[in-house]
Short mmCIF file of C-alpha atoms in Angstrom, two decimals:
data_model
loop_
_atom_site.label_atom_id
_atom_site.label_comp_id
_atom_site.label_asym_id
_atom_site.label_seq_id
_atom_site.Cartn_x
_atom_site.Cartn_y
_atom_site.Cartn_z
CA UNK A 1 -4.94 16.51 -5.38
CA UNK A 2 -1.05 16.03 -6.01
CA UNK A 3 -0.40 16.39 -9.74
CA UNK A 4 3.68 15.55 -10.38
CA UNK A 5 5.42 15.54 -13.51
CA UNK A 6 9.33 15.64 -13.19
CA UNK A 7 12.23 14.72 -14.70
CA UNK A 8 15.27 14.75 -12.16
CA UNK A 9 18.67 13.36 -13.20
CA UNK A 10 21.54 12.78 -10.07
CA UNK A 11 25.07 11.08 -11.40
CA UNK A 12 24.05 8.34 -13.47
CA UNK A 13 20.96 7.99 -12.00
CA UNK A 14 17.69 9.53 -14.12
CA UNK A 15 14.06 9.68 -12.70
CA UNK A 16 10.85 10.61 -14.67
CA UNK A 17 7.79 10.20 -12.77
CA UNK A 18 4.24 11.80 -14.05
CA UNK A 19 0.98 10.32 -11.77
CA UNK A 20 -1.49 12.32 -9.56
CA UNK A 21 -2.45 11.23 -6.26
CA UNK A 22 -6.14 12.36 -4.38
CA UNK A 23 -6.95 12.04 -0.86
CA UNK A 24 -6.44 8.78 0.94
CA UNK A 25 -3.06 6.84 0.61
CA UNK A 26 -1.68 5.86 -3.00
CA UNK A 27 1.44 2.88 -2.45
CA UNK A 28 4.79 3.85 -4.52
CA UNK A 29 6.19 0.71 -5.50
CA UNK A 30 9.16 -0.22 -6.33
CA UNK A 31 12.36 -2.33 -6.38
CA UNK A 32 15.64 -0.80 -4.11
CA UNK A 33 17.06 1.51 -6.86
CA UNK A 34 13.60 2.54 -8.67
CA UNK A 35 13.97 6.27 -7.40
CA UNK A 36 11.65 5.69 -4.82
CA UNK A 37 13.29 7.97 -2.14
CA UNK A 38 14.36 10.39 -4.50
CA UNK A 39 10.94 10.79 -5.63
CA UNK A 40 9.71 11.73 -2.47
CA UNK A 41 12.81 14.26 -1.95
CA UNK A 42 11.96 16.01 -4.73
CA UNK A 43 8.32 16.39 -3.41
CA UNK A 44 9.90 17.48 -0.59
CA UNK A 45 11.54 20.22 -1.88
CA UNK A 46 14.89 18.49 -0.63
CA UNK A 47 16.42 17.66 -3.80
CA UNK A 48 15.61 19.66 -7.42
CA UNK A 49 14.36 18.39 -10.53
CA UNK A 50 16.09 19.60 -13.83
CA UNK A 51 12.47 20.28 -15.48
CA UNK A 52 8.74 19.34 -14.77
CA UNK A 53 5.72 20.71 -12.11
CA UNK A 54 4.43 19.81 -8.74
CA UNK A 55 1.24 21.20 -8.01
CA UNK A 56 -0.80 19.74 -4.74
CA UNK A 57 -4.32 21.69 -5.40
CA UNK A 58 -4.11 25.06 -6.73
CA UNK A 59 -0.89 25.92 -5.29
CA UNK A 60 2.38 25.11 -7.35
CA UNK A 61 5.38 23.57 -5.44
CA UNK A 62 7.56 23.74 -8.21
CA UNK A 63 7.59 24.71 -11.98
CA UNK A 64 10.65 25.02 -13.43
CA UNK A 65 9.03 26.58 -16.55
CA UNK A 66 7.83 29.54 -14.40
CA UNK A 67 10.63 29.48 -12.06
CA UNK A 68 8.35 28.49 -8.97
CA UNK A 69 10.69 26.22 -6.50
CA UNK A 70 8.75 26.47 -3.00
CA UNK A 71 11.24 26.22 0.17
CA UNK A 72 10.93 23.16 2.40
CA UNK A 73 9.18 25.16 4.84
CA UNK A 74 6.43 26.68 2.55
CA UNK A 75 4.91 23.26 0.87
CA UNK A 76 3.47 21.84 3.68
CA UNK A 77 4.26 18.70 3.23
CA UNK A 78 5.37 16.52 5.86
CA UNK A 79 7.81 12.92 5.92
CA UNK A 80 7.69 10.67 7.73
CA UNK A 81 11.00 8.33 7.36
CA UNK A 82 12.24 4.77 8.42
CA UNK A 83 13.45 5.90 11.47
CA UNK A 84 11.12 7.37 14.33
CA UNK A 85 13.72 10.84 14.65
CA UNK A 86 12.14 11.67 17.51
CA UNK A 87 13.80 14.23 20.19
CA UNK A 88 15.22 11.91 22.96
CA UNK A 89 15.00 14.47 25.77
CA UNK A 90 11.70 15.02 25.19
CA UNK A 91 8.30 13.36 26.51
CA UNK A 92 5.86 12.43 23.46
CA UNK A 93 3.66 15.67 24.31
CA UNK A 94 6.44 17.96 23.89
CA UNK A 95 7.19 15.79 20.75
CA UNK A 96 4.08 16.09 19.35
CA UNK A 97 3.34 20.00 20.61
CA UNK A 98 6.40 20.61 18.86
CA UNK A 99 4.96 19.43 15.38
CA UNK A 100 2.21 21.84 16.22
CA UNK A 101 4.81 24.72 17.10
CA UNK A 102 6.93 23.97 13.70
CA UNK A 103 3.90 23.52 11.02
CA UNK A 104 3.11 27.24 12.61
CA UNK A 105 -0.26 27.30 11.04
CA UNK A 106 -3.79 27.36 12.58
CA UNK A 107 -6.49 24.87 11.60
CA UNK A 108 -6.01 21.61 11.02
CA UNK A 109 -6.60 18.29 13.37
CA UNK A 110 -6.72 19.25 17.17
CA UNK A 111 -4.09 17.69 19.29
CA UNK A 112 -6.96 15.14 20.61
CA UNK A 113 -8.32 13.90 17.34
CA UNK A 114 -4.37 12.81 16.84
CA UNK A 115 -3.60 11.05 19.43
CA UNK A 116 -6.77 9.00 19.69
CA UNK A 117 -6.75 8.43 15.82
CA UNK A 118 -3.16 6.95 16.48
CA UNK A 119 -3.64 5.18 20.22
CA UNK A 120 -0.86 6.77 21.47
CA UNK A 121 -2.94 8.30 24.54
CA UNK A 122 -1.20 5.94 27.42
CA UNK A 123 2.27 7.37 25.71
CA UNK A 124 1.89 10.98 26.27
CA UNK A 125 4.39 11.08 29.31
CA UNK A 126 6.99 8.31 28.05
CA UNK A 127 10.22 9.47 26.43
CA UNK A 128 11.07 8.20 23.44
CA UNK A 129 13.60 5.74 24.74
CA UNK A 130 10.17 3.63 26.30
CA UNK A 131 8.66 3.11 23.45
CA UNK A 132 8.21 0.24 20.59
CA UNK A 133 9.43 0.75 17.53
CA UNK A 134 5.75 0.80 16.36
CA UNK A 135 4.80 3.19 19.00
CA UNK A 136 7.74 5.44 18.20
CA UNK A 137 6.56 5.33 14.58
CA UNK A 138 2.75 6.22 15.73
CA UNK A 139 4.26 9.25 17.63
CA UNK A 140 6.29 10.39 14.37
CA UNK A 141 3.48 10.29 12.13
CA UNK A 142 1.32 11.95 15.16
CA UNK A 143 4.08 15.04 15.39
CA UNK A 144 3.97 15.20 11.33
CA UNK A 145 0.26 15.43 10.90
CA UNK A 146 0.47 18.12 13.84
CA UNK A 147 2.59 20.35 11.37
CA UNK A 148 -1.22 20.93 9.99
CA UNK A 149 0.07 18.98 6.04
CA UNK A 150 -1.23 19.31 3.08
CA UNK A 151 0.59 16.09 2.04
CA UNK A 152 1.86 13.27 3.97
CA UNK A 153 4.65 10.92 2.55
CA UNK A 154 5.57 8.06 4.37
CA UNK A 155 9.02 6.81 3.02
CA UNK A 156 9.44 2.66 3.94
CA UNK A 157 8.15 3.73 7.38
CA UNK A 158 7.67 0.05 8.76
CA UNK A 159 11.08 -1.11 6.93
CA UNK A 160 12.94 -1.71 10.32
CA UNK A 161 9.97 -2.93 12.36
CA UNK A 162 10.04 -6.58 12.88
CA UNK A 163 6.33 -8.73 12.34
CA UNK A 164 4.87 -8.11 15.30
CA UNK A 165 5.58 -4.25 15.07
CA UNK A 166 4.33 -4.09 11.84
CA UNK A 167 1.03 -6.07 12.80
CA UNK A 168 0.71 -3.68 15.72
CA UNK A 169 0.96 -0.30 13.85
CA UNK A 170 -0.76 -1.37 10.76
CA UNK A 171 -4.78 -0.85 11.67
CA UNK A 172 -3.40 2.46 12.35
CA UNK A 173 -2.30 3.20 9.16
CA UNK A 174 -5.39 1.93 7.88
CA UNK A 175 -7.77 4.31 10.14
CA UNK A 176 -5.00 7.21 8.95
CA UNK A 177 -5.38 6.35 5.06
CA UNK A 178 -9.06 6.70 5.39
CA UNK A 179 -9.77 9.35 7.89
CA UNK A 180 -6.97 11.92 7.37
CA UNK A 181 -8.48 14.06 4.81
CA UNK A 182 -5.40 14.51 2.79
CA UNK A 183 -3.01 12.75 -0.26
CA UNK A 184 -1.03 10.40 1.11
CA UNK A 185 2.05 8.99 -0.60
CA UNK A 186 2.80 5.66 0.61
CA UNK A 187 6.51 4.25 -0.22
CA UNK A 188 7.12 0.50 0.19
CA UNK A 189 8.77 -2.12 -1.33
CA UNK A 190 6.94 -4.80 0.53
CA UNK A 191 3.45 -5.64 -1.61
CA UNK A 192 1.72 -6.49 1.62
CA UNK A 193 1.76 -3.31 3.03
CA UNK A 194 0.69 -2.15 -0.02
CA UNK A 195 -2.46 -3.70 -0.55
CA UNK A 196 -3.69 -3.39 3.14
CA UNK A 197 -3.23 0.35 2.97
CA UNK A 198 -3.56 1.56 -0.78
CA UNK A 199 -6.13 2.52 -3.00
CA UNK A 200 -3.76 3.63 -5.76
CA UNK A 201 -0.61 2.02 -6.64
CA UNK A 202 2.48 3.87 -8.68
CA UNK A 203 5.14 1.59 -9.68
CA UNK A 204 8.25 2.55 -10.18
CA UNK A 205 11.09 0.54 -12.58
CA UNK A 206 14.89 1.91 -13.05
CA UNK A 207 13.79 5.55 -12.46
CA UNK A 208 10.10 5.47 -15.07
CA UNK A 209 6.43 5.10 -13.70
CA UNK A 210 5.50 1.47 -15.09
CA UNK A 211 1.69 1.63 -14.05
CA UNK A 212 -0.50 4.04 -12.22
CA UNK A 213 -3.99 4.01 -11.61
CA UNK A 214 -6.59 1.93 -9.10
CA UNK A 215 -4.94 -0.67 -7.02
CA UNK A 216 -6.89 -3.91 -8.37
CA UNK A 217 -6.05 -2.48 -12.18
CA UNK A 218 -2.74 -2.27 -11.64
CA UNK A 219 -1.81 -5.66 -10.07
CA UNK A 220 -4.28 -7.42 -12.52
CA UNK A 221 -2.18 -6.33 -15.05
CA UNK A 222 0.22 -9.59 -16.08
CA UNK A 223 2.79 -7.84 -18.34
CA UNK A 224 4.20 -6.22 -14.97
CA UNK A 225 5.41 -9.80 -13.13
CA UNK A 226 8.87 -8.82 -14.41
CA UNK A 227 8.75 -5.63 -12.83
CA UNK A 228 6.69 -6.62 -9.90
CA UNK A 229 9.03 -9.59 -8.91
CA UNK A 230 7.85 -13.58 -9.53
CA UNK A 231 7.29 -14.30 -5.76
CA UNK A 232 5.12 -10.80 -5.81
CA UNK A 233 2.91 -11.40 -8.67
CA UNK A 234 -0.88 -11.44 -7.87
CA UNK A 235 -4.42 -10.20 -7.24
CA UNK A 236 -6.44 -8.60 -4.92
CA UNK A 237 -10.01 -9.50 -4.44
CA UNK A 238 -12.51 -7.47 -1.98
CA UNK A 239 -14.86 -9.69 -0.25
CA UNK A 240 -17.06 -9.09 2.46
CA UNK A 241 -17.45 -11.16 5.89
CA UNK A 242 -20.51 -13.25 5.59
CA UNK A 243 -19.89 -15.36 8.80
CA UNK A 244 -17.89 -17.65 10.79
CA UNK A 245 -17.11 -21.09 10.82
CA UNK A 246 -15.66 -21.28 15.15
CA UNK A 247 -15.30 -25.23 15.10
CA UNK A 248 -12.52 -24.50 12.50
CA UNK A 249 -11.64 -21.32 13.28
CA UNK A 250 -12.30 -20.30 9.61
CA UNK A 251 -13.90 -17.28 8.40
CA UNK A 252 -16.34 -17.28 5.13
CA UNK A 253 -15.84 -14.31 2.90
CA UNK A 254 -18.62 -12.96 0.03
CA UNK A 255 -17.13 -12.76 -2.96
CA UNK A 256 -19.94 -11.68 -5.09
CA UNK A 257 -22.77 -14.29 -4.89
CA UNK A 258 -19.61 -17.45 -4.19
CA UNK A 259 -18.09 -17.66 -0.87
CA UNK A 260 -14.16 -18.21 0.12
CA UNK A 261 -13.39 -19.98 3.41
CA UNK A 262 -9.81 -18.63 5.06
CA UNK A 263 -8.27 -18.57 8.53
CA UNK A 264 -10.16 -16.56 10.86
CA UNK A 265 -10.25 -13.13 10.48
CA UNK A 266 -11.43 -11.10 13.69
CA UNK A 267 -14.05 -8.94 12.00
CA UNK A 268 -17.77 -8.07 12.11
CA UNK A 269 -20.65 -9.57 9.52
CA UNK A 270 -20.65 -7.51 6.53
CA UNK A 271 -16.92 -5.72 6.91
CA UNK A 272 -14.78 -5.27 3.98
CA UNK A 273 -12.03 -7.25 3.61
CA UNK A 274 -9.21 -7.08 0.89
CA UNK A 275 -7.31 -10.11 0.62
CA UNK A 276 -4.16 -11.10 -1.65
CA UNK A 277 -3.85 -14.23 -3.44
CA UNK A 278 -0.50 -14.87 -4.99
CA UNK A 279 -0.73 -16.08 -8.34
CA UNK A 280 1.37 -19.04 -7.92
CA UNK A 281 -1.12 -20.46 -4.94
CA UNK A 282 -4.09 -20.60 -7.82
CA UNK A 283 -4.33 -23.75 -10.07
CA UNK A 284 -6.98 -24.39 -12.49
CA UNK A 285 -9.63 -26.77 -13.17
CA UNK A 286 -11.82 -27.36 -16.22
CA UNK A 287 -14.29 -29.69 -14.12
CA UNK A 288 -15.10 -28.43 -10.68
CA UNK A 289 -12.85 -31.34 -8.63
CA UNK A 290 -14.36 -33.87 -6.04
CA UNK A 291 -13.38 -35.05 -2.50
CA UNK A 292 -10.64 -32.45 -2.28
CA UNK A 293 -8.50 -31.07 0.45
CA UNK A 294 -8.52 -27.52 -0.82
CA UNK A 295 -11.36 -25.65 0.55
CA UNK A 296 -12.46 -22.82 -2.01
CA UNK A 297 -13.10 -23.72 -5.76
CA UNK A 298 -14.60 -20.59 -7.38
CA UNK A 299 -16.30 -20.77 -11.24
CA UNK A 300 -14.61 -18.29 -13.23
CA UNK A 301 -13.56 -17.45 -16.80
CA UNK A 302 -10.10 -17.42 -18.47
CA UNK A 303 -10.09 -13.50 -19.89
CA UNK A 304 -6.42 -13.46 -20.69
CA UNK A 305 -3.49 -15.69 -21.58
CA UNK A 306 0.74 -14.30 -21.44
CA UNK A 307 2.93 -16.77 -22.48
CA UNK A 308 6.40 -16.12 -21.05
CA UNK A 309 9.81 -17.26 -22.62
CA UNK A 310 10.41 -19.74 -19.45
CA UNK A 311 7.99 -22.66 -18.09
CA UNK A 312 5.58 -20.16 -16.55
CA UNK A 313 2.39 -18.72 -17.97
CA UNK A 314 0.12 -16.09 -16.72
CA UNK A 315 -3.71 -16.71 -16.86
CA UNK A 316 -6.02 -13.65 -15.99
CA UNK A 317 -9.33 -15.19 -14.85
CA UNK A 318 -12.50 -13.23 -14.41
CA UNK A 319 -14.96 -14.08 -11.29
CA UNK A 320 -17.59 -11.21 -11.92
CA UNK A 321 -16.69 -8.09 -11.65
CA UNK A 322 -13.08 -9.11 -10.00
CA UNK A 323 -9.78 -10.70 -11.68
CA UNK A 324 -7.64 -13.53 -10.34
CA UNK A 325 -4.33 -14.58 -11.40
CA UNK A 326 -2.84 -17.67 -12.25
CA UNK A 327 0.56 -19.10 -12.95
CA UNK A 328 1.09 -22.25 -14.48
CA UNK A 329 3.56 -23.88 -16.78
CA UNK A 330 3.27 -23.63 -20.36
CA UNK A 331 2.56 -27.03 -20.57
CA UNK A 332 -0.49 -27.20 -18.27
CA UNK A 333 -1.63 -24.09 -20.47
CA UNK A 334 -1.80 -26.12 -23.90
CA UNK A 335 -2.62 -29.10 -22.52
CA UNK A 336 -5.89 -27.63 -20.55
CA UNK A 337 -6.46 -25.78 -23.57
CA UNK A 338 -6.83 -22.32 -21.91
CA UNK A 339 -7.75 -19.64 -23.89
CA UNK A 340 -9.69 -16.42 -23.44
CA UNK A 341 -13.63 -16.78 -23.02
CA UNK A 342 -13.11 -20.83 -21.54
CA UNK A 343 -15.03 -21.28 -18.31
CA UNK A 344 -13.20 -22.88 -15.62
CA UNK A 345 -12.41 -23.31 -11.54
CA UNK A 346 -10.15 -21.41 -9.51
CA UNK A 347 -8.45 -23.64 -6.87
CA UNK A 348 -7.05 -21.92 -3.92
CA UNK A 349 -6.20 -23.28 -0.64
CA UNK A 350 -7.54 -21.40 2.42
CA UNK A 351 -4.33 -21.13 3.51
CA UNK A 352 -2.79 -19.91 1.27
CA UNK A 353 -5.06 -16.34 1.56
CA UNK A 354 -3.76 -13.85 3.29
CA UNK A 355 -5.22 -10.11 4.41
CA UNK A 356 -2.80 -7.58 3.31
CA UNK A 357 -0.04 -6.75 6.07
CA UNK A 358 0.56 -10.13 5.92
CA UNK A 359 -1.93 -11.34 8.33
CA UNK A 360 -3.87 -14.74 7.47
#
């Protein structure tokens, strides 16, 4: 477990950030500016905070109450930045052997269980200059978890892939969030990436931690659209694969005891899936609608109503357990009558759905 409380101020810049972070990957979110990278610097070790504790299980990385400021080289955490910073003259076994070599600690994942957890088996001979961006990436986070961490941070690592690099590395991440066995700190800017790889979600605004806590929570929340960006605001539903549709090439997803068709998703009956639905692809129906084009109309309840200064409203609607989001104008909101407790339909075109990562 990572517990951080700090409160770092550099220029005219001033970060306080206080969140903990368990095993598996938790997404730090923010705008360019938020403190994102210095967060993770002062993790690090790389940059000091004027007051707080940083404590990742019993051992304390920093305290400035006890003067305890760990050096880089004793936290054990590793980084993993946008660029790849791989040695050029150097095959991708020597690369990763010399992870192994600078972590200078026993234990930890063998040299196999890396490089098959990451694919990168076929690369072991290359130089650097023959891979992918995404394959150089795969390699950097191979030679950090190597160094035998205790934390990894990944700061914006897929920034300056393009879409098909990003689609390639991605299940990776995935297998890595689940199967590493350690805290993961996850920094992004893109929401995508964030909800195919997160369970926990810390977002940052002008330097403060805005929200913290369970991924769904978080983003259900609609008093954080300003912080979160219009075009990002949303939900996140987990379904489950309950079968495909191959004329169409559409794939039909449980979501509790309803069903939502979307493009076809190349996974097994019964698999997880967690999808994001952008709040302004959801309208809302009091009567469930007839001979329409849009594919999944889901009963639900209105649980919450925000009212913003502009033309938009947010409307928080409960199906079971889960919570969609809505944006509408004002106007549709009065004249619909929505208020909290009125049942009503979810539209949402199939198309519209995406898998996080960006993938339909």
């Amino acid at each position: 477990m990572l517990d951080v409380f700090i409160d770092l101020s550099r220029g005219e810049f001033a970060l306080q950030a206080s969140f903990r972070a368990g095993v598996g990957a938790t997404a730090i979110f923010g705008r360019s500016g938020a403190g994102k990278s210095t967060l993770v610097a002062a993790i690090a070790g790389l940059v000091r905070p004027n007051a707080g504790r940083i404590a990742l299980g019993d051992r304390v990385l920093f305290d400035s109450a006890h003067g305890i400021d760990l050096p880089v080289r004793r936290r054990r955490v590793a980084v993993v930045f946008q660029e790849s910073r791989l040695f050029p003259h150097l095959s991708v076994r020597r690369n990763l052997l010399y992870g192994r070599w600078a972590g200078r600690r026993s234990g930890g994942s063998s040299f196999d269980d890396v490089v098959g957890l990451l694919g990168i088996e076929a690369l072991l001979d290359r130089k650097p200059g023959r891979l992918s961006g995404g394959e150089a990436q795969r390699v950097a986070i191979g030679r950090a978890l190597l160094s035998g961490p205790e934390l990894l941070m990944m700061d914006e690592p897929l920034s300056h892939l393009d879409g098909a690099r990003r689609a390639e590395i991605l299940p990776f991440l995935e297998r890595l969030a689940t199967e590493s066995g350690i805290p993961i700190l996850y920094v992004s800017h893109a929401m995508d990436e964030v909800i195919r790889l997160a369970d926990q979600l810390v977002i940052l605004d002008k330097g403060m931690v805005a929200a913290a806590g369970p991924l769904e929570d978080v983003l259900n929340r609609i008093d954080l659209g300003a912080i979160s960006g219009l075009a990002e605001a949303g939900s996140v539903l987990m379904t489950e694969v309950a079968g495909q549709v191959t004329d169409y090439a559409l794939t039909r997803l449980a979501l509790g005891e309803q069903e939502l068709l979307v493009p076809e998703i190349a996974a097994a009956t019964g698999e997880r899936i967690r999808l994001r639905v952008l709040a302004d692809d959801v309208a809302i129906a009091l009567e469930r609608p007839k001979a329409l084009s849009i594919r999944n109309v889901l009963a639900a309840e209105v649980t919450e109503v925000a009212h913003g200064t502009g033309a938009h409203a947010d409307v928080l609607l409960a199906i079971g357990p889960q919570r969609l989001r809505s944006r509408l104008t004002r106007q549709s909101v009065a004249e619909l009558g929505l208020v909290a407790g009125k049942p009503v339909f979810a539209l949402i075109k199939s198309v519209a759905i995406r898998r996080g990562g960006g993938e339909s």
